[in-house]
Amino acid sequence: MSLARPRVLVADDAVLVREGVVQLLRAGGCEVLAALEDADGVRSALASTGDVDALVLDIRMPPTHTDEGLALLERLRADGVRTGVLLLSMYASPTLALRALSAGGATGYLLKDRVRDGGALVDAVRTVARGGTVVDPEVVALMLRASTGASRLDALSEREREVLGLMAEGRSNQGIAKELHLAVKTVDSHVEHLLTKMGLEASVDEHRRVLAVLEVLRALDA
Amino acid sequence: MGLSGTRVGALAAPGLSAAALVAGVTGGFVLDAAAPYLAPWDVWPLPLVATAYAAVAAYVATARPRLAHVAALLLVSVSVAAPALSFGLAQRSWSWVGIGALAALAAPSVGWVCGATLRGEAMGTVPRRLLTVAVALAASQVVVRALVDDPAAWGWCRCAGNPLALTSGSGPFERLEPWLAVADLAVVGLVVLAVGTAFWERPGRRGVPELALVGGLLVAAGAWAVADLAVLAGRPTSDAGPALAVGLLVVLAVHLAGLRRGRPSRAHVADLLLAARERSDPARLRELVARAVGDPGAAVYWWDRESGSYVDHLGRPATLAADRPSTHVLEVESEGRPIARVVTERPLVVDPGIRGPVAEALRLSTENRLLQEELAASLVQVRESRSRIVQASDEARRRIERDLHDGAQQLLISTGAKLNLASTQVDAARDPALADALAEASDELGRALSELRSLARGITPTALVHGSLTDALEDLALRSPVPTTLHVTGTEVVPAEVQATAYFVVAECLANVARHAHATTVRVQVELGRGLRVEVADDGRGGAEPSAGSGLKGLRDRVEALDGDLTITSSASGTAVVALLPNDAP
């Protein structure tokens, strides 16, 4: 998997947004294999193209303009397809984000607004292509605010919550350190602490990070 | 016994009464004078009974002039008085034999009175046939006696001879007499059977009056049977007279009470008018009409505008109405349109003072019902149109939201992408002003997008577009600045309008809590029972006024448009808003 130049399929029925996304991805060093209009197009392109690192899907596509992108993600996961999927949404909806992440790893949920920040879009695509998880900062903010009083997150300190929020956005420890103006080692220690507090110790690092984010999301369900 | 209705003049009543009284008293005196060897209780009872029956006949002739009825009562009177009259007339006129023979008609005519008391004049087929046979048998006795009985010729008494007598010696009479007694027993038996059947078939209550009536008849029948058996035994007696009189008086008393009860009266009409004004069901109205016109079998048929025909109180087509003569039918119309038709079992001859109000009552009840139906129909229309307005506004909201997404938002996003691409091509070191300008433009674009999103969210429950009501409510709870607990059960099967309304209720209430309540927690509970129950309760300082904010008022309109109900209770310890939404909204 050549992540230096991820191979991406883009699907959005809105022509202007689709073109914008394609241009940004190309400018960000991705290889856009195809730009499609609907979920069926994605399925046939996947079948014919084969080696794809990430899908960038609009949640709302024809025919019903409701949740086709999300439904496609769920069908792909059910079929055992582990390709990274980044959903682009008009809505800062924690419940939709939870549904997306519940489908399995290598999944992202990003507001379409982020398209005007090409770097964030490309970062997110790379993260899901690597098997990581991305949740839009605005959604994370809503989730963290709501998770006040929720079980396993209670034990976290203010700083640890902040770090967890950024983890949920898909940032690496380096990225978090930069954002919070901390030393990477400090961030490492925060991450280790919060994962321990959340009971997520003995596991592969990347997977633990996903589980931590899912925990945040599940806390909302309780 | 014919049932043709003939009106006996009301003037006949006093005359009949007086005549009956005179006949009774005269009969008594004559009997007393002619047979001084008889004890007074053998002399007086039967003439008095005859007088009483004649008096009731006179009353009936005034109140409910029906020939069959008056005739039956008079026949009882005459036949009961017959032996006494015959006794008195014996020395003066040859008619005494014929009059004495009329006594045979007493039993069938009393039977008719009993049957009519129990079942009305129509009485039922079996009792009527049994009585007809009894009458025929009794009438043949009268004829036979009139043709063979001539005691004067045989030297049995010093009385007037019978010019009708066909035989010369007493032999044929002596041979016939036991058979006449047997025939009389048969007549009594048939009468008891007829009345028993009428009693058994009586549709209404069988209470004390009915039992008393049958008891009275049995006493009278017993008396007749004793007399007949005495004849058969060769020792004629008149000892049964007092018992016969008691039995017949009991029968008459019950009959009179029944007459007064079943008599068409203003009081019954008043009941009917009251029932017509209130909303009474057709079965109840029929019963009251039947009572008001004094015919328990009266049927009422209502004109059904849809089918253009008459239907009964159960909505079945009127089948009986067509074959009745016009005397049995009362047509009720209003402004030339048919309203109802009353069909009676016997000719409907009632006081115009009752007939008019009965028609008026039926008119009133029908017009009431039509008004109520129209009201109900227009309520349904209002409800449907309110619901359509809500649906149309929801649809408009969805369209606006969609237009925002497909139009403005898409343009802004693609503009953002272009700005971003442009900024990557600017060398910030060489042209910092341009780089700053681009960054600023991008930030502003971000704010514009953010505002557009919140605008779109306010227009329509976007989360409902994508997911369940539960998801949408969760998103609402998450956005609520006041900590919110949410419990949702069973909302998946609820129609879209109801889901949207539940969403708007919670959204508006949470917004109100955030703005006014100064609450520390909010509880949102949505449950599906017989309908969808939505409750939003906070622990704030209360003071919510449904009339004050247009928000709560609009909410109430929306809830009521679905035929739901919104209750707001607000006190110093918090505010609770409960919306009950029917699950089958149109």
mmCIF file of C-alpha atoms in Angstrom, chain B residues 102-434:
data_model
loop_
_atom_site.group_PDB
_atom_site.id
_atom_site.type_symbol
_atom_site.label_atom_id
_atom_site.label_comp_id
_atom_site.label_asym_id
_atom_site.label_seq_id
_atom_site.Cartn_x
_atom_site.Cartn_y
_atom_site.Cartn_z
ATOM 1 C CA LEU B 102 -125.776 -15.084 25.259
ATOM 2 C CA ALA B 103 -124.103 -16.129 28.521
ATOM 3 C CA ALA B 104 -122.100 -18.625 26.468
ATOM 4 C CA LEU B 105 -120.182 -15.681 24.927
ATOM 5 C CA ALA B 106 -118.827 -14.526 28.296
ATOM 6 C CA ALA B 107 -115.745 -16.750 28.316
ATOM 7 C CA PRO B 108 -114.454 -15.907 24.794
ATOM 8 C CA SER B 109 -115.036 -12.186 25.266
ATOM 9 C CA VAL B 110 -113.214 -12.180 28.623
ATOM 10 C CA GLY B 111 -110.466 -14.126 26.845
ATOM 11 C CA TRP B 112 -110.203 -11.381 24.250
ATOM 12 C CA VAL B 113 -109.890 -8.728 26.977
ATOM 13 C CA CYS B 114 -107.163 -10.762 28.702
ATOM 14 C CA GLY B 115 -105.268 -11.335 25.432
ATOM 15 C CA ALA B 116 -105.466 -7.666 24.495
ATOM 16 C CA THR B 117 -104.171 -6.706 27.936
ATOM 17 C CA LEU B 118 -101.189 -9.026 27.643
ATOM 18 C CA ARG B 119 -100.236 -8.603 24.012
ATOM 19 C CA GLY B 120 -102.134 -5.637 22.616
ATOM 20 C CA GLU B 121 -105.101 -5.950 20.316
ATOM 21 C CA ALA B 122 -103.125 -7.783 17.642
ATOM 22 C CA MET B 123 -102.498 -10.443 20.308
ATOM 23 C CA GLY B 124 -100.515 -12.861 18.150
ATOM 24 C CA THR B 125 -101.625 -15.557 15.736
ATOM 25 C CA VAL B 126 -102.092 -18.533 18.062
ATOM 26 C CA PRO B 127 -104.168 -16.803 20.760
ATOM 27 C CA ARG B 128 -106.263 -15.135 18.057
ATOM 28 C CA ARG B 129 -107.025 -18.453 16.335
ATOM 29 C CA LEU B 130 -107.828 -20.211 19.601
ATOM 30 C CA LEU B 131 -110.221 -17.396 20.530
ATOM 31 C CA THR B 132 -111.839 -17.519 17.106
ATOM 32 C CA VAL B 133 -112.587 -21.224 17.575
ATOM 33 C CA ALA B 134 -113.927 -20.518 21.083
ATOM 34 C CA VAL B 135 -116.208 -17.787 19.742
ATOM 35 C CA ALA B 136 -117.515 -20.074 17.001
ATOM 36 C CA LEU B 137 -118.198 -22.821 19.506
ATOM 37 C CA ALA B 138 -119.902 -20.405 21.894
ATOM 38 C CA ALA B 139 -121.987 -18.858 19.107
ATOM 39 C CA SER B 140 -123.183 -22.282 18.017
ATOM 40 C CA GLN B 141 -124.302 -22.937 21.591
ATOM 41 C CA VAL B 142 -126.286 -19.720 21.542
ATOM 42 C CA VAL B 143 -127.993 -20.799 18.322
ATOM 43 C CA VAL B 144 -128.684 -24.335 19.536
ATOM 44 C CA ARG B 145 -130.177 -23.091 22.816
ATOM 45 C CA ALA B 146 -132.303 -20.528 21.021
ATOM 46 C CA LEU B 147 -133.672 -23.256 18.747
ATOM 47 C CA VAL B 148 -134.340 -26.062 21.231
ATOM 48 C CA ASP B 149 -134.883 -24.413 24.648
ATOM 49 C CA ASP B 150 -138.577 -23.808 25.423
ATOM 50 C CA PRO B 151 -139.240 -24.512 29.121
ATOM 51 C CA ALA B 152 -142.675 -22.788 28.995
ATOM 52 C CA ALA B 153 -143.926 -25.301 26.437
ATOM 53 C CA TRP B 154 -142.665 -28.153 28.540
ATOM 54 C CA GLY B 155 -144.420 -26.767 31.620
ATOM 55 C CA TRP B 156 -141.181 -26.268 33.518
ATOM 56 C CA CYS B 157 -141.997 -22.664 34.371
ATOM 57 C CA ARG B 158 -144.687 -20.044 34.038
ATOM 58 C CA CYS B 159 -142.827 -17.900 31.572
ATOM 59 C CA ALA B 160 -143.010 -16.678 28.004
ATOM 60 C CA GLY B 161 -142.798 -19.310 25.306
ATOM 61 C CA ASN B 162 -139.967 -19.500 22.751
ATOM 62 C CA PRO B 163 -141.362 -18.859 19.242
ATOM 63 C CA LEU B 164 -138.066 -19.970 17.712
ATOM 64 C CA ALA B 165 -138.235 -23.462 19.214
ATOM 65 C CA LEU B 166 -138.132 -26.152 16.543
ATOM 66 C CA THR B 167 -138.914 -29.085 18.810
ATOM 67 C CA SER B 168 -142.090 -29.786 20.739
ATOM 68 C CA GLY B 169 -140.955 -31.998 23.610
ATOM 69 C CA SER B 170 -138.199 -31.524 26.200
ATOM 70 C CA GLY B 171 -136.456 -34.689 25.018
ATOM 71 C CA PRO B 172 -134.029 -33.168 22.521
ATOM 72 C CA PHE B 173 -133.063 -30.458 25.029
ATOM 73 C CA GLU B 174 -132.467 -32.978 27.775
ATOM 74 C CA ARG B 175 -130.316 -35.037 25.443
ATOM 75 C CA LEU B 176 -128.400 -31.963 24.277
ATOM 76 C CA GLU B 177 -127.874 -30.313 27.657
ATOM 77 C CA PRO B 178 -124.825 -32.387 28.761
ATOM 78 C CA TRP B 179 -123.246 -31.833 25.331
ATOM 79 C CA LEU B 180 -123.834 -28.118 25.686
ATOM 80 C CA ALA B 181 -122.043 -28.260 29.052
ATOM 81 C CA VAL B 182 -119.162 -30.162 27.465
ATOM 82 C CA ALA B 183 -118.985 -27.590 24.651
ATOM 83 C CA ASP B 184 -118.962 -24.852 27.241
ATOM 84 C CA LEU B 185 -116.111 -26.578 29.073
ATOM 85 C CA ALA B 186 -114.260 -26.741 25.753
ATOM 86 C CA VAL B 187 -114.844 -23.022 25.204
ATOM 87 C CA VAL B 188 -113.459 -22.272 28.673
ATOM 88 C CA GLY B 189 -110.483 -24.545 27.978
ATOM 89 C CA LEU B 190 -109.773 -22.828 24.644
ATOM 90 C CA VAL B 191 -109.947 -19.420 26.312
ATOM 91 C CA VAL B 192 -107.533 -20.462 29.071
ATOM 92 C CA LEU B 193 -105.200 -21.881 26.410
ATOM 93 C CA ALA B 194 -105.410 -18.695 24.325
ATOM 94 C CA VAL B 195 -104.665 -16.436 27.294
ATOM 95 C CA GLY B 196 -101.890 -18.768 28.464
ATOM 96 C CA THR B 197 -100.260 -18.546 25.047
ATOM 97 C CA ALA B 198 -100.588 -14.761 24.983
ATOM 98 C CA PHE B 199 -99.012 -14.661 28.447
ATOM 99 C CA TRP B 200 -96.184 -16.926 27.326
ATOM 100 C CA GLU B 201 -95.560 -15.017 24.100
ATOM 101 C CA ARG B 202 -95.725 -11.616 25.744
ATOM 102 C CA PRO B 203 -92.538 -9.776 24.700
ATOM 103 C CA GLY B 204 -92.397 -7.522 27.725
ATOM 104 C CA ARG B 205 -92.217 -8.107 31.446
ATOM 105 C CA ARG B 206 -94.346 -10.775 33.124
ATOM 106 C CA GLY B 207 -94.850 -9.160 36.493
ATOM 107 C CA VAL B 208 -97.498 -8.943 39.189
ATOM 108 C CA PRO B 209 -100.241 -7.390 36.997
ATOM 109 C CA GLU B 210 -99.831 -10.069 34.336
ATOM 110 C CA LEU B 211 -99.865 -12.847 36.935
ATOM 111 C CA ALA B 212 -102.919 -11.275 38.609
ATOM 112 C CA LEU B 213 -104.678 -11.150 35.250
ATOM 113 C CA VAL B 214 -104.030 -14.810 34.535
ATOM 114 C CA GLY B 215 -105.036 -15.649 38.132
ATOM 115 C CA GLY B 216 -108.295 -13.737 37.737
ATOM 116 C CA LEU B 217 -109.063 -15.545 34.509
ATOM 117 C CA LEU B 218 -108.321 -18.929 36.106
ATOM 118 C CA VAL B 219 -110.696 -18.141 38.983
ATOM 119 C CA ALA B 220 -113.424 -17.157 36.502
ATOM 120 C CA ALA B 221 -112.702 -20.210 34.354
ATOM 121 C CA GLY B 222 -112.890 -22.377 37.476
ATOM 122 C CA ALA B 223 -116.283 -20.917 38.316
ATOM 123 C CA TRP B 224 -117.578 -21.631 34.816
ATOM 124 C CA ALA B 225 -116.160 -25.141 34.902
ATOM 125 C CA VAL B 226 -117.836 -25.804 38.258
ATOM 126 C CA ALA B 227 -121.183 -24.655 36.823
ATOM 127 C CA ASP B 228 -120.743 -26.853 33.735
ATOM 128 C CA LEU B 229 -119.716 -29.866 35.812
ATOM 129 C CA ALA B 230 -122.774 -29.328 38.033
ATOM 130 C CA VAL B 231 -124.967 -29.446 34.932
ATOM 131 C CA LEU B 232 -123.236 -32.649 33.852
ATOM 132 C CA ALA B 233 -123.847 -34.066 37.319
ATOM 133 C CA GLY B 234 -127.548 -33.160 36.974
ATOM 134 C CA ARG B 235 -127.531 -30.624 39.835
ATOM 135 C CA PRO B 236 -127.315 -27.113 38.323
ATOM 136 C CA THR B 237 -126.030 -24.506 40.754
ATOM 137 C CA SER B 238 -125.451 -20.782 40.866
ATOM 138 C CA ASP B 239 -123.032 -20.979 43.835
ATOM 139 C CA ALA B 240 -120.060 -20.070 41.634
ATOM 140 C CA GLY B 241 -121.411 -16.555 41.000
ATOM 141 C CA PRO B 242 -119.300 -14.669 43.620
ATOM 142 C CA ALA B 243 -116.049 -16.409 42.559
ATOM 143 C CA LEU B 244 -116.801 -15.607 38.924
ATOM 144 C CA ALA B 245 -117.428 -11.993 39.836
ATOM 145 C CA VAL B 246 -114.128 -11.699 41.741
ATOM 146 C CA GLY B 247 -112.147 -13.252 38.891
ATOM 147 C CA LEU B 248 -113.748 -10.999 36.304
ATOM 148 C CA LEU B 249 -113.199 -7.876 38.397
ATOM 149 C CA VAL B 250 -109.509 -8.709 38.821
ATOM 150 C CA VAL B 251 -109.215 -9.118 35.047
ATOM 151 C CA LEU B 252 -110.953 -5.801 34.521
ATOM 152 C CA ALA B 253 -108.782 -3.986 37.066
ATOM 153 C CA VAL B 254 -105.564 -5.169 35.408
ATOM 154 C CA HIS B 255 -106.989 -4.331 32.007
ATOM 155 C CA LEU B 256 -107.875 -0.805 33.100
ATOM 156 C CA ALA B 257 -104.437 -0.244 34.633
ATOM 157 C CA GLY B 258 -102.834 -1.405 31.380
ATOM 158 C CA LEU B 259 -105.084 0.945 29.416
ATOM 159 C CA ARG B 260 -104.000 3.896 31.479
ATOM 160 C CA ARG B 261 -100.337 2.940 31.201
ATOM 161 C CA GLY B 262 -100.365 2.311 27.472
ATOM 162 C CA ARG B 263 -102.584 5.245 26.706
ATOM 163 C CA PRO B 264 -101.146 7.888 24.391
ATOM 164 C CA SER B 265 -100.455 10.826 26.624
ATOM 165 C CA ARG B 266 -98.937 14.277 26.650
ATOM 166 C CA ALA B 267 -96.463 13.055 29.273
ATOM 167 C CA HIS B 268 -95.093 10.468 26.840
ATOM 168 C CA VAL B 269 -94.926 13.075 24.124
ATOM 169 C CA ALA B 270 -92.963 15.341 26.460
ATOM 170 C CA ASP B 271 -90.487 12.511 27.071
ATOM 171 C CA LEU B 272 -90.197 12.042 23.337
ATOM 172 C CA LEU B 273 -89.564 15.731 22.708
ATOM 173 C CA LEU B 274 -86.887 15.801 25.401
ATOM 174 C CA ALA B 275 -85.221 12.731 23.939
ATOM 175 C CA ALA B 276 -85.350 14.284 20.476
ATOM 176 C CA ARG B 277 -83.645 17.447 21.701
ATOM 177 C CA GLU B 278 -80.924 15.522 23.436
ATOM 178 C CA ARG B 279 -79.077 13.196 21.190
ATOM 179 C CA SER B 280 -80.957 9.930 21.589
ATOM 180 C CA ASP B 281 -80.318 6.827 19.585
ATOM 181 C CA PRO B 282 -82.955 5.694 17.089
ATOM 182 C CA ALA B 283 -83.893 2.611 19.126
ATOM 183 C CA ARG B 284 -84.751 4.780 22.138
ATOM 184 C CA LEU B 285 -86.734 7.181 19.958
ATOM 185 C CA ARG B 286 -88.697 4.313 18.467
ATOM 186 C CA GLU B 287 -89.593 3.099 21.934
ATOM 187 C CA LEU B 288 -90.764 6.564 22.971
ATOM 188 C CA VAL B 289 -92.755 7.027 19.765
ATOM 189 C CA ALA B 290 -94.407 3.653 20.348
ATOM 190 C CA ARG B 291 -95.362 4.717 23.853
ATOM 191 C CA ALA B 292 -96.571 8.146 22.737
ATOM 192 C CA VAL B 293 -98.909 6.702 20.103
ATOM 193 C CA GLY B 294 -99.913 3.891 22.446
ATOM 194 C CA ASP B 295 -98.830 1.045 20.155
ATOM 195 C CA PRO B 296 -95.958 -1.059 21.476
ATOM 196 C CA GLY B 297 -95.419 -2.541 18.017
ATOM 197 C CA ALA B 298 -94.984 0.801 16.278
ATOM 198 C CA ALA B 299 -91.931 0.968 14.029
ATOM 199 C CA VAL B 300 -90.123 4.154 13.058
ATOM 200 C CA TYR B 301 -88.267 4.383 9.775
ATOM 201 C CA TRP B 302 -85.887 7.216 9.010
ATOM 202 C CA TRP B 303 -85.322 8.634 5.560
ATOM 203 C CA ASP B 304 -81.781 7.917 4.454
ATOM 204 C CA ARG B 305 -80.677 10.631 2.044
ATOM 205 C CA GLU B 306 -77.791 8.607 0.671
ATOM 206 C CA SER B 307 -79.794 5.567 -0.340
ATOM 207 C CA GLY B 308 -82.999 7.513 -0.962
ATOM 208 C CA SER B 309 -85.046 5.060 1.077
ATOM 209 C CA TYR B 310 -86.350 4.463 4.573
ATOM 210 C CA VAL B 311 -84.233 2.542 7.059
ATOM 211 C CA ASP B 312 -85.103 1.274 10.529
ATOM 212 C CA HIS B 313 -83.352 2.088 13.791
ATOM 213 C CA LEU B 314 -80.614 -0.416 12.965
ATOM 214 C CA GLY B 315 -80.030 1.050 9.502
ATOM 215 C CA ARG B 316 -81.771 -1.830 7.725
ATOM 216 C CA PRO B 317 -84.005 -1.035 4.759
ATOM 217 C CA ALA B 318 -87.677 -0.671 5.640
ATOM 218 C CA THR B 319 -89.462 -3.732 4.347
ATOM 219 C CA LEU B 320 -92.701 -3.504 6.291
ATOM 220 C CA ALA B 321 -93.699 0.000 5.352
ATOM 221 C CA ALA B 322 -94.933 -0.690 1.849
ATOM 222 C CA ASP B 323 -97.753 -3.156 2.522
ATOM 223 C CA ARG B 324 -99.454 -1.221 5.321
ATOM 224 C CA PRO B 325 -102.665 0.685 4.682
ATOM 225 C CA SER B 326 -102.411 4.425 5.058
ATOM 226 C CA THR B 327 -104.298 4.280 8.355
ATOM 227 C CA HIS B 328 -101.281 2.538 9.858
ATOM 228 C CA VAL B 329 -98.726 5.098 8.681
ATOM 229 C CA LEU B 330 -97.710 8.538 9.863
ATOM 230 C CA GLU B 331 -95.492 10.387 7.386
ATOM 231 C CA VAL B 332 -93.170 13.046 8.778
ATOM 232 C CA GLU B 333 -91.788 15.633 6.403
ATOM 233 C CA SER B 334 -89.853 18.864 6.644
ATOM 234 C CA GLU B 335 -90.058 21.439 3.870
ATOM 235 C CA GLY B 336 -91.336 18.799 1.481
ATOM 236 C CA ARG B 337 -88.468 16.407 2.188
ATOM 237 C CA PRO B 338 -89.236 13.080 3.850
ATOM 238 C CA ILE B 339 -87.875 12.747 7.392
ATOM 239 C CA ALA B 340 -89.391 9.657 8.909
ATOM 240 C CA ARG B 341 -92.325 7.301 8.766
ATOM 241 C CA VAL B 342 -94.111 5.749 11.734
ATOM 242 C CA VAL B 343 -95.746 2.429 10.932
ATOM 243 C CA THR B 344 -98.069 0.919 13.513
ATOM 244 C CA GLU B 345 -99.471 -2.544 13.965
ATOM 245 C CA ARG B 346 -102.979 -1.228 14.205
ATOM 246 C CA PRO B 347 -104.622 1.839 12.758
ATOM 247 C CA LEU B 348 -102.996 4.953 14.035
ATOM 248 C CA VAL B 349 -105.905 6.909 15.397
ATOM 249 C CA VAL B 350 -104.500 9.246 17.947
ATOM 250 C CA ASP B 351 -105.327 12.637 19.232
ATOM 251 C CA PRO B 352 -104.052 15.357 16.836
ATOM 252 C CA GLY B 353 -102.555 16.944 19.974
ATOM 253 C CA ILE B 354 -100.241 13.950 20.085
ATOM 254 C CA ARG B 355 -99.813 13.266 16.398
ATOM 255 C CA GLY B 356 -98.420 16.762 15.728
ATOM 256 C CA PRO B 357 -95.845 16.727 18.519
ATOM 257 C CA VAL B 358 -94.721 13.192 17.607
ATOM 258 C CA ALA B 359 -94.034 14.354 14.057
ATOM 259 C CA GLU B 360 -92.317 17.457 15.427
ATOM 260 C CA ALA B 361 -90.125 15.376 17.724
ATOM 261 C CA LEU B 362 -88.995 13.174 14.852
ATOM 262 C CA ARG B 363 -88.337 16.258 12.729
ATOM 263 C CA LEU B 364 -86.331 17.820 15.551
ATOM 264 C CA SER B 365 -84.263 14.737 16.220
ATOM 265 C CA THR B 366 -83.478 14.268 12.539
ATOM 266 C CA GLU B 367 -82.511 17.894 12.074
ATOM 267 C CA ASN B 368 -80.355 17.695 15.201
ATOM 268 C CA ARG B 369 -78.665 14.616 13.907
ATOM 269 C CA LEU B 370 -78.031 16.165 10.495
ATOM 270 C CA LEU B 371 -76.572 19.268 12.125
ATOM 271 C CA GLN B 372 -74.332 17.140 14.299
ATOM 272 C CA GLU B 373 -73.215 15.117 11.308
ATOM 273 C CA GLU B 374 -72.433 18.294 9.392
ATOM 274 C CA LEU B 375 -70.525 19.627 12.379
ATOM 275 C CA ALA B 376 -68.562 16.406 12.694
ATOM 276 C CA ALA B 377 -67.831 16.435 8.967
ATOM 277 C CA SER B 378 -66.592 20.001 9.047
ATOM 278 C CA LEU B 379 -64.460 19.206 12.101
ATOM 279 C CA VAL B 380 -62.888 16.393 10.145
ATOM 280 C CA GLN B 381 -62.326 18.790 7.262
ATOM 281 C CA VAL B 382 -60.724 21.360 9.520
ATOM 282 C CA ARG B 383 -58.512 18.708 11.029
ATOM 283 C CA GLU B 384 -57.517 17.415 7.621
ATOM 284 C CA SER B 385 -56.770 20.850 6.307
ATOM 285 C CA ARG B 386 -54.720 21.719 9.394
ATOM 286 C CA SER B 387 -52.814 18.528 8.928
ATOM 287 C CA ARG B 388 -52.321 19.335 5.234
ATOM 288 C CA ILE B 389 -50.987 22.761 6.167
ATOM 289 C CA VAL B 390 -48.474 21.174 8.529
ATOM 290 C CA GLN B 391 -47.476 18.655 5.883
ATOM 291 C CA ALA B 392 -47.144 21.368 3.264
ATOM 292 C CA SER B 393 -45.018 23.483 5.563
ATOM 293 C CA ASP B 394 -42.827 20.475 6.386
ATOM 294 C CA GLU B 395 -42.471 19.792 2.709
ATOM 295 C CA ALA B 396 -41.585 23.438 2.066
ATOM 296 C CA ARG B 397 -39.015 23.319 4.852
ATOM 297 C CA ARG B 398 -37.454 20.201 3.361
ATOM 298 C CA ARG B 399 -37.350 21.844 -0.054
ATOM 299 C CA ILE B 400 -35.697 24.984 1.325
ATOM 300 C CA GLU B 401 -33.169 22.932 3.234
ATOM 301 C CA ARG B 402 -32.414 20.881 0.144
ATOM 302 C CA ASP B 403 -32.062 24.020 -1.967
ATOM 303 C CA LEU B 404 -29.652 25.437 0.580
ATOM 304 C CA HIS B 405 -27.535 22.304 0.422
ATOM 305 C CA ASP B 406 -27.655 21.883 -3.290
ATOM 306 C CA GLY B 407 -27.251 25.561 -4.061
ATOM 307 C CA ALA B 408 -25.610 27.995 -1.694
ATOM 308 C CA GLN B 409 -23.749 25.447 0.412
ATOM 309 C CA GLN B 410 -22.341 23.647 -2.585
ATOM 310 C CA LEU B 411 -21.138 26.914 -4.091
ATOM 311 C CA LEU B 412 -19.553 28.016 -0.835
ATOM 312 C CA ILE B 413 -17.786 24.686 -0.420
ATOM 313 C CA SER B 414 -16.404 24.675 -3.935
ATOM 314 C CA THR B 415 -15.381 28.288 -3.508
ATOM 315 C CA GLY B 416 -13.596 27.222 -0.321
ATOM 316 C CA ALA B 417 -11.812 24.496 -2.233
ATOM 317 C CA LYS B 418 -10.720 26.966 -4.892
ATOM 318 C CA LEU B 419 -9.518 29.453 -2.282
ATOM 319 C CA ASN B 420 -7.556 26.687 -0.670
ATOM 320 C CA LEU B 421 -5.979 25.662 -3.942
ATOM 321 C CA ALA B 422 -5.151 29.279 -4.669
ATOM 322 C CA SER B 423 -3.581 29.744 -1.237
ATOM 323 C CA THR B 424 -1.301 26.756 -1.792
ATOM 324 C CA GLN B 425 0.028 28.484 -4.893
ATOM 325 C CA VAL B 426 0.770 31.731 -3.134
ATOM 326 C CA ASP B 427 4.221 32.147 -1.746
ATOM 327 C CA ALA B 428 3.414 33.571 1.664
ATOM 328 C CA ALA B 429 6.920 34.893 2.097
ATOM 329 C CA ARG B 430 6.779 36.861 -1.130
ATOM 330 C CA ASP B 431 3.203 38.056 -0.966
ATOM 331 C CA PRO B 432 2.080 37.948 2.695
ATOM 332 C CA ALA B 433 -0.783 40.374 2.076
ATOM 333 C CA LEU B 434 -2.379 38.097 -0.499
#
